[in-house]
Amino acid sequence: MTTLSIFHQNQPEQALTVVTDPDAIRNKLSAHGVHFDRWATRDLPADATEEEILEAYADEVARLKQDWGFQTADVVSLTADHPQKDAFRQKFLDEHTHSEDEVRFFVRGQGLFYLHFGDQVYALLCEKNDLISVPDGTRHWFDMGPEPEFTCIRLFSNPEGWVASFTGEDIASRLPRYESLAGGA
Ligand SMILES: [Fe+2]
């Protein structure tokens, strides 16, 4: 289930609030400029190609491009049998920012976004049908877990600009990881 857990950065052992209602999640994230939405499920074969996935969600992607100025969309997918899964997990596991919005729509599977606002951390477990747009400059990290399973549509204003600028903070290592918050899913 899509779940937002809000922590105080100095009390990572116990969430202040846990929210599962999609409208409540949308409101709490919206207060920090983060766009959250849920799109209707499309029937797609398990082995759908990137082109088939983008075609299935063409209306939603076109609307986001029009409303937010995104130029391109692609599909990223990872499965638990990937030999480099540990390296991929590690890549975005520390706090960082981008000069681009980080936009992900989950076609399949799940992943855990951590958003750092002031002295609080919002941990959002995203699942199939969830859309999240993390504004540029937002301190965040992403945990796909030890057995990653997800397929996401990504949208970009400028794909070349989407690089991580690490803050050097150790906060990510002090918050519960995917293994705790995703409940072994
Ligand atoms: Fe990121």
XYZ file of N, CA and C and ligand atoms in Angstrom:
556
model
N 0.845 -1.193 0.000
C 0.000 0.000 0.000
C 0.885 1.249 0.000
N 0.526 2.213 -0.813
C 1.251 3.479 -0.829
C 1.186 4.105 0.568
N 2.352 4.437 1.123
C 2.403 4.886 2.509
C 3.383 6.040 2.666
N 2.925 7.095 3.343
C 3.787 8.214 3.692
C 4.069 8.167 5.186
N 5.343 8.028 5.548
C 5.769 8.046 6.951
C 6.607 9.298 7.167
N 6.203 10.116 8.153
C 6.901 11.373 8.413
C 7.705 11.223 9.701
N 9.001 11.528 9.591
C 9.918 11.401 10.725
C 10.479 12.761 11.104
N 10.771 12.953 12.408
C 11.670 14.034 12.793
C 13.088 13.538 12.560
N 13.919 14.384 11.997
C 15.252 13.914 11.609
C 16.085 13.432 12.795
N 15.745 13.886 13.991
C 16.506 13.463 15.168
C 15.848 12.308 15.923
N 14.695 11.841 15.441
C 14.009 10.708 16.075
C 13.626 9.674 15.013
N 14.605 9.098 14.349
C 14.325 8.211 13.216
C 13.724 6.870 13.610
N 13.728 6.579 14.922
C 13.241 5.256 15.334
C 11.715 5.164 15.331
N 11.023 6.316 15.311
C 9.562 6.292 15.416
C 8.962 7.364 14.516
N 8.099 6.957 13.579
C 7.458 7.946 12.713
C 6.503 8.820 13.519
N 6.478 10.116 13.198
C 5.533 11.042 13.830
C 4.117 10.766 13.329
N 4.013 10.480 12.051
C 2.730 10.281 11.384
C 2.887 9.248 10.282
N 1.875 8.417 10.099
C 1.846 7.482 8.974
C 0.514 7.687 8.248
N 0.587 7.950 6.955
C -0.596 8.289 6.170
C -0.705 7.314 4.995
N -1.905 6.752 4.790
C -2.108 5.846 3.647
C -3.226 6.311 2.711
N -4.030 7.272 3.142
C -5.090 7.780 2.275
C -4.470 8.626 1.152
N -4.734 8.276 -0.112
C -4.068 8.990 -1.213
C -4.326 10.491 -1.218
N -5.537 10.913 -0.881
C -5.821 12.354 -0.862
C -5.041 13.054 0.245
N -4.928 12.403 1.397
C -4.161 12.988 2.499
C -2.674 13.048 2.144
N -2.182 12.003 1.475
C -0.780 12.016 1.026
C -0.569 13.159 0.050
N -1.503 13.310 -0.894
C -1.391 14.378 -1.887
C -1.326 15.745 -1.199
N -2.173 15.962 -0.207
C -2.210 17.251 0.482
C -0.930 17.520 1.260
N -0.439 16.503 1.960
C 0.772 16.708 2.768
C 1.982 17.008 1.883
N 2.054 16.350 0.728
C 3.184 16.587 -0.174
C 3.035 17.921 -0.901
N 1.798 18.238 -1.251
C 1.537 19.490 -1.957
C 1.982 20.697 -1.139
N 1.868 20.587 0.176
C 2.286 21.691 1.052
C 3.775 21.995 0.905
N 4.526 21.038 0.376
C 5.963 21.227 0.169
C 6.317 21.304 -1.312
N 5.314 21.534 -2.153
C 5.565 21.706 -3.576
C 5.792 20.419 -4.337
N 5.515 19.274 -3.674
C 5.700 17.977 -4.327
C 4.363 17.519 -4.910
N 4.378 17.198 -6.189
C 3.161 16.749 -6.859
C 3.039 15.231 -6.732
N 1.894 14.782 -6.186
C 1.608 13.344 -6.088
C 0.264 13.083 -6.737
N 0.200 11.999 -7.501
C -1.054 11.675 -8.171
C -1.118 10.170 -8.363
N -2.313 9.686 -8.679
C -2.465 8.281 -9.039
C -3.145 8.205 -10.398
N -2.583 7.407 -11.296
C -3.160 7.240 -12.622
C -3.869 5.887 -12.695
N -4.861 5.807 -13.556
C -5.604 4.559 -13.717
C -4.713 3.478 -14.348
N -4.937 2.257 -13.927
C -4.177 1.118 -14.440
C -4.488 0.871 -15.916
N -3.453 0.557 -16.663
C -3.618 0.109 -18.043
C -3.296 -1.374 -18.107
N -3.957 -2.069 -19.025
C -3.624 -3.475 -19.246
C -2.384 -3.550 -20.122
N -1.315 -4.057 -19.539
C -0.059 -4.175 -20.271
C 0.498 -5.577 -20.064
N 1.064 -6.166 -21.111
C 1.718 -7.465 -20.909
C 2.940 -7.314 -20.012
N 3.305 -8.387 -19.325
C 4.440 -8.344 -18.399
C 5.733 -7.966 -19.110
N 5.810 -8.312 -20.394
C 7.039 -8.024 -21.138
C 6.863 -6.819 -22.065
N 5.989 -5.895 -21.688
C 5.735 -4.716 -22.519
C 7.033 -3.959 -22.790
N 7.176 -3.485 -24.017
C 8.359 -2.706 -24.380
C 8.191 -1.260 -23.905
N 9.305 -0.504 -23.939
C 9.254 0.915 -23.578
C 8.219 1.645 -24.429
N 8.198 1.323 -25.730
C 7.256 1.999 -26.629
C 5.817 1.679 -26.241
N 5.541 0.426 -25.903
C 4.179 0.030 -25.522
C 3.747 0.710 -24.218
N 4.675 0.840 -23.285
C 4.349 1.493 -22.008
C 4.049 2.969 -22.228
N 4.911 3.636 -23.006
C 4.693 5.067 -23.254
C 3.409 5.291 -24.050
N 3.096 4.359 -24.946
C 1.867 4.478 -25.724
C 0.635 4.324 -24.820
N 0.716 3.379 -23.887
C -0.425 3.114 -23.003
C -0.750 4.331 -22.136
N 0.292 5.087 -21.762
C 0.086 6.248 -20.891
C 0.298 7.562 -21.649
N 0.080 7.515 -22.957
C 0.386 8.678 -23.798
C -0.399 9.915 -23.382
N -1.672 9.741 -23.013
C -2.488 10.906 -22.647
C -1.945 11.575 -21.394
N -1.644 10.764 -20.365
C -1.146 11.328 -19.110
C 0.220 12.000 -19.308
N 1.080 11.328 -20.083
C 2.417 11.886 -20.319
C 2.315 13.203 -21.086
N 1.430 13.238 -22.081
C 1.262 14.463 -22.863
C 0.760 15.603 -21.978
N -0.148 15.267 -21.066
C -0.684 16.298 -20.174
C 0.405 16.848 -19.255
N 1.243 15.959 -18.719
C 2.337 16.422 -17.857
C 3.320 17.293 -18.635
N 3.615 16.876 -19.857
C 4.537 17.675 -20.677
C 3.963 19.069 -20.900
N 2.667 19.111 -21.194
C 2.032 20.401 -21.473
C 1.971 21.270 -20.221
N 1.581 20.657 -19.101
C 1.360 21.432 -17.883
C 2.674 21.868 -17.217
N 3.708 21.033 -17.322
C 4.921 21.268 -16.547
C 6.142 21.557 -17.410
N 5.994 21.469 -18.718
C 7.099 21.819 -19.600
C 8.131 20.731 -19.796
N 7.789 19.491 -19.465
C 8.751 18.416 -19.690
C 8.895 18.160 -21.188
N 10.123 17.831 -21.588
C 10.423 17.679 -23.013
C 10.423 16.226 -23.461
N 10.915 15.340 -22.602
C 11.082 13.953 -23.019
C 10.594 13.009 -21.925
N 10.291 11.768 -22.346
C 9.895 10.718 -21.404
C 10.600 9.430 -21.812
N 10.979 8.639 -20.803
C 11.511 7.310 -21.104
C 11.051 6.339 -20.021
N 11.539 5.106 -20.115
C 11.126 4.066 -19.175
C 12.376 3.444 -18.566
N 12.380 3.297 -17.246
C 13.475 2.623 -16.554
C 12.889 1.424 -15.816
N 13.597 0.309 -15.871
C 13.085 -0.917 -15.268
C 14.226 -1.678 -14.612
N 13.941 -2.296 -13.479
C 14.959 -3.090 -12.794
C 14.283 -4.295 -12.156
N 14.969 -5.424 -12.210
C 14.453 -6.639 -11.578
C 15.501 -7.187 -10.615
N 15.024 -8.017 -9.689
C 15.870 -8.494 -8.592
C 16.991 -9.407 -9.067
N 16.908 -9.891 -10.308
C 17.970 -10.771 -10.797
C 19.061 -10.004 -11.546
N 19.000 -8.667 -11.498
C 20.024 -7.879 -12.188
C 21.355 -7.980 -11.436
N 22.444 -8.322 -12.123
C 23.719 -8.529 -11.426
C 24.281 -7.267 -10.767
N 23.865 -6.095 -11.234
C 24.380 -4.846 -10.654
C 23.363 -4.157 -9.735
N 22.392 -4.936 -9.221
C 21.326 -4.309 -8.433
C 21.863 -3.583 -7.203
N 22.907 -4.125 -6.558
C 23.442 -3.476 -5.359
C 24.065 -2.118 -5.708
N 24.766 -2.074 -6.827
C 25.381 -0.815 -7.256
C 24.317 0.202 -7.631
N 23.265 -0.258 -8.288
C 22.173 0.659 -8.643
C 21.497 1.200 -7.382
N 21.291 0.306 -6.404
C 20.653 0.758 -5.163
C 21.518 1.826 -4.492
N 22.808 1.592 -4.458
C 23.723 2.494 -3.752
C 23.780 3.876 -4.399
N 23.524 3.938 -5.681
C 23.774 5.164 -6.449
C 23.018 6.372 -5.911
N 21.762 6.175 -5.487
C 20.945 7.315 -5.049
C 20.505 7.166 -3.595
N 21.325 6.417 -2.806
C 20.956 6.074 -1.439
C 21.401 7.123 -0.429
N 22.177 8.119 -0.858
C 22.559 9.222 0.025
C 21.842 10.497 -0.408
N 21.716 11.418 0.549
C 20.955 12.642 0.280
C 21.597 13.452 -0.851
N 20.740 13.905 -1.784
C 21.236 14.684 -2.917
C 20.135 15.610 -3.436
N 20.506 16.453 -4.351
C 19.553 17.305 -5.070
C 19.852 17.187 -6.565
N 18.894 17.675 -7.355
C 19.098 17.791 -8.800
C 18.710 19.212 -9.218
N 19.223 19.637 -10.360
C 18.765 20.909 -10.931
C 17.542 20.687 -11.810
N 17.084 19.428 -11.878
C 15.883 19.040 -12.620
C 14.851 18.485 -11.647
N 13.577 18.597 -11.987
C 12.569 17.854 -11.248
C 12.820 16.349 -11.446
N 12.536 15.557 -10.399
C 12.641 14.091 -10.518
C 11.223 13.542 -10.571
N 10.809 13.110 -11.755
C 9.426 12.687 -11.987
C 9.399 11.192 -12.279
N 8.613 10.468 -11.498
C 8.519 9.020 -11.683
C 7.060 8.584 -11.606
N 6.646 7.820 -12.611
C 5.348 7.153 -12.548
C 5.599 5.648 -12.505
N 5.072 4.987 -11.472
C 5.329 3.558 -11.283
C 4.339 2.726 -12.093
N 4.831 2.125 -13.162
C 4.036 1.213 -13.983
C 3.951 -0.149 -13.297
N 5.023 -0.501 -12.563
C 5.136 -1.821 -11.938
C 6.026 -1.696 -10.712
N 5.742 -2.515 -9.694
C 6.637 -2.623 -8.548
C 6.539 -1.436 -7.610
N 7.637 -1.171 -6.910
C 7.611 -0.100 -5.914
C 9.011 0.412 -5.619
N 9.051 1.552 -4.933
C 10.311 2.176 -4.527
C 10.021 3.216 -3.459
N 11.061 3.577 -2.705
C 10.879 4.419 -1.529
C 11.643 5.736 -1.697
N 10.885 6.830 -1.757
C 11.471 8.170 -1.826
C 11.530 8.772 -0.436
N 12.631 9.445 -0.116
C 12.774 10.193 1.134
C 12.981 11.657 0.757
N 12.135 12.515 1.327
C 12.188 13.941 1.025
C 12.472 14.682 2.320
N 13.478 15.540 2.311
C 13.952 16.202 3.527
C 13.510 17.665 3.513
N 12.558 17.986 4.401
C 12.042 19.358 4.520
C 12.324 19.858 5.929
N 13.166 20.855 6.066
C 13.459 21.397 7.394
C 14.000 20.314 8.301
N 13.328 20.104 9.464
C 13.805 19.074 10.392
C 13.006 17.775 10.261
N 12.247 17.644 9.156
C 11.461 16.429 8.960
C 11.856 15.701 7.670
N 11.636 14.397 7.701
C 11.866 13.572 6.511
C 10.564 12.853 6.169
N 10.124 13.020 4.925
C 8.920 12.359 4.434
C 9.362 11.130 3.630
N 9.020 9.951 4.125
C 9.360 8.713 3.414
C 8.106 8.217 2.708
N 8.128 8.220 1.382
C 6.951 7.842 0.603
C 7.227 6.548 -0.149
N 6.532 5.496 0.276
C 6.594 4.226 -0.453
C 5.647 4.328 -1.645
N 6.232 4.401 -2.852
C 5.435 4.498 -4.075
C 5.205 3.113 -4.643
N 4.014 2.903 -5.144
C 3.654 1.628 -5.753
C 3.065 1.868 -7.140
N 2.721 0.754 -7.772
C 2.106 0.804 -9.096
C 0.974 1.833 -9.129
N 0.953 2.653 -10.173
C -0.041 3.707 -10.420
C 0.260 5.029 -9.726
N 1.357 5.094 -8.947
C 1.712 6.345 -8.268
C 2.610 7.204 -9.148
N 2.323 8.503 -9.127
C 3.180 9.500 -9.775
C 3.728 10.430 -8.699
N 5.037 10.666 -8.730
C 5.623 11.661 -7.830
C 6.530 12.562 -8.648
N 6.451 13.866 -8.353
C 7.345 14.833 -8.971
C 8.052 15.596 -7.863
N 9.347 15.365 -7.735
C 10.161 16.016 -6.704
C 10.780 17.263 -7.320
N 10.447 18.455 -6.799
C 10.947 19.678 -7.431
C 12.468 19.784 -7.387
N 13.028 20.463 -8.367
C 14.478 20.671 -8.378
C 14.907 21.348 -7.077
N 16.064 20.968 -6.610
C 16.612 21.557 -5.389
C 16.144 20.893 -4.107
N 15.160 19.998 -4.181
C 14.669 19.313 -2.987
C 15.689 18.271 -2.525
N 16.039 18.322 -1.233
C 16.958 17.310 -0.694
C 16.196 15.983 -0.582
N 16.728 14.937 -1.141
C 16.014 13.653 -1.187
C 16.992 12.515 -1.418
N 16.493 11.286 -1.235
C 17.210 10.093 -1.675
C 16.182 9.035 -2.024
N 16.663 7.939 -2.646
C 15.757 6.893 -3.138
C 16.314 5.528 -2.776
N 15.439 4.675 -2.221
C 15.852 3.311 -1.859
C 14.970 2.317 -2.603
N 15.580 1.527 -3.454
C 14.839 0.517 -4.222
C 14.861 -0.842 -3.529
N 15.575 -0.928 -2.416
C 15.606 -2.164 -1.652
C 16.596 -3.177 -2.197
N 16.789 -4.274 -1.451
C 17.789 -5.277 -1.830
C 17.354 -6.158 -3.005
N 16.057 -6.235 -3.250
C 15.534 -7.055 -4.357
C 14.654 -6.172 -5.237
N 15.265 -5.223 -5.957
C 14.481 -4.208 -6.668
C 13.570 -4.795 -7.736
N 12.349 -4.315 -7.729
C 11.372 -4.684 -8.756
C 10.542 -3.444 -9.073
N 10.857 -2.797 -10.174
C 10.033 -1.654 -10.569
C 10.222 -1.351 -12.047
N 9.188 -0.732 -12.614
C 9.247 -0.126 -13.935
C 8.629 1.258 -13.799
N 9.354 2.275 -14.225
C 8.883 3.657 -14.074
C 8.995 4.409 -15.388
N 8.004 5.260 -15.635
C 8.142 6.290 -16.663
C 8.822 7.485 -16.016
N 9.838 8.021 -16.683
C 10.522 9.223 -16.207
C 10.252 10.355 -17.192
N 10.098 11.553 -16.672
C 9.954 12.721 -17.537
C 11.072 13.702 -17.236
N 11.549 14.378 -18.283
C 12.680 15.286 -18.133
C 12.425 16.599 -18.877
N 12.900 17.676 -18.296
C 13.010 18.920 -19.059
C 14.303 18.910 -19.852
N 15.357 18.360 -19.238
C 16.669 18.283 -19.858
C 17.397 17.067 -19.297
N 17.330 15.917 -19.992
C 17.904 14.679 -19.448
C 19.367 14.812 -19.081
N 20.121 15.615 -19.837
C 21.556 15.756 -19.544
C 21.775 16.446 -18.204
N 20.774 17.216 -17.775
C 20.932 17.966 -16.524
C 20.595 17.153 -15.293
N 20.118 15.931 -15.498
C 19.666 15.142 -14.361
C 20.840 14.365 -13.760
N 21.627 15.081 -12.952
C 22.730 14.459 -12.233
C 22.536 14.754 -10.756
N 23.077 13.875 -9.921
C 22.916 14.038 -8.483
C 24.015 14.929 -7.921
N 23.604 15.912 -7.111
C 24.548 16.731 -6.353
C 24.404 16.335 -4.895
N 25.383 15.608 -4.357
C 25.246 15.053 -3.007
C 25.516 16.127 -1.958
N 24.675 16.112 -0.898
C 24.795 17.135 0.135
C 25.919 16.836 1.114
N 26.371 15.584 1.174
C 27.402 15.208 2.130
C 26.867 14.929 3.522
N 25.544 15.050 3.690
C 24.924 14.768 4.989
C 24.760 13.259 5.170
N 24.781 12.817 6.439
C 24.633 11.374 6.704
C 23.212 11.008 7.113
N 22.279 11.925 6.912
C 20.906 11.691 7.389
C 20.295 10.421 6.805
N 20.609 10.101 5.566
C 19.995 8.919 4.941
C 20.356 7.647 5.712
N 21.567 7.600 6.254
C 22.008 6.393 6.968
C 21.359 6.290 8.343
N 20.776 7.389 8.816
C 20.153 7.373 10.153
C 18.659 7.063 10.098
N 18.052 7.188 8.940
C 16.616 6.889 8.803
C 16.434 5.410 8.475
N 15.270 4.826 8.808
C 15.018 3.424 8.443
C 15.090 3.237 6.930
N 15.688 2.140 6.528
C 15.813 1.832 5.110
C 14.572 1.088 4.607
N 14.639 0.776 3.331
C 13.554 0.058 2.649
C 13.147 -1.204 3.407
N 14.132 -1.943 3.929
C 13.844 -3.217 4.585
C 12.870 -3.039 5.751
N 12.953 -1.872 6.424
C 12.050 -1.606 7.543
C 10.716 -1.050 7.071
N 10.768 -0.081 6.154
C 9.557 0.666 5.816
C 8.701 -0.016 4.763
N 9.285 -0.860 3.954
C 8.502 -1.514 2.897
C 7.988 -2.882 3.336
N 8.254 -3.226 4.572
C 7.640 -4.420 5.161
C 7.981 -5.729 4.475
N 9.195 -5.800 3.944
C 9.632 -7.053 3.345
C 8.931 -7.390 2.039
N 8.262 -6.388 1.459
C 7.555 -6.643 0.199
C 8.553 -6.842 -0.935
Fe 17.318 11.896 -7.107
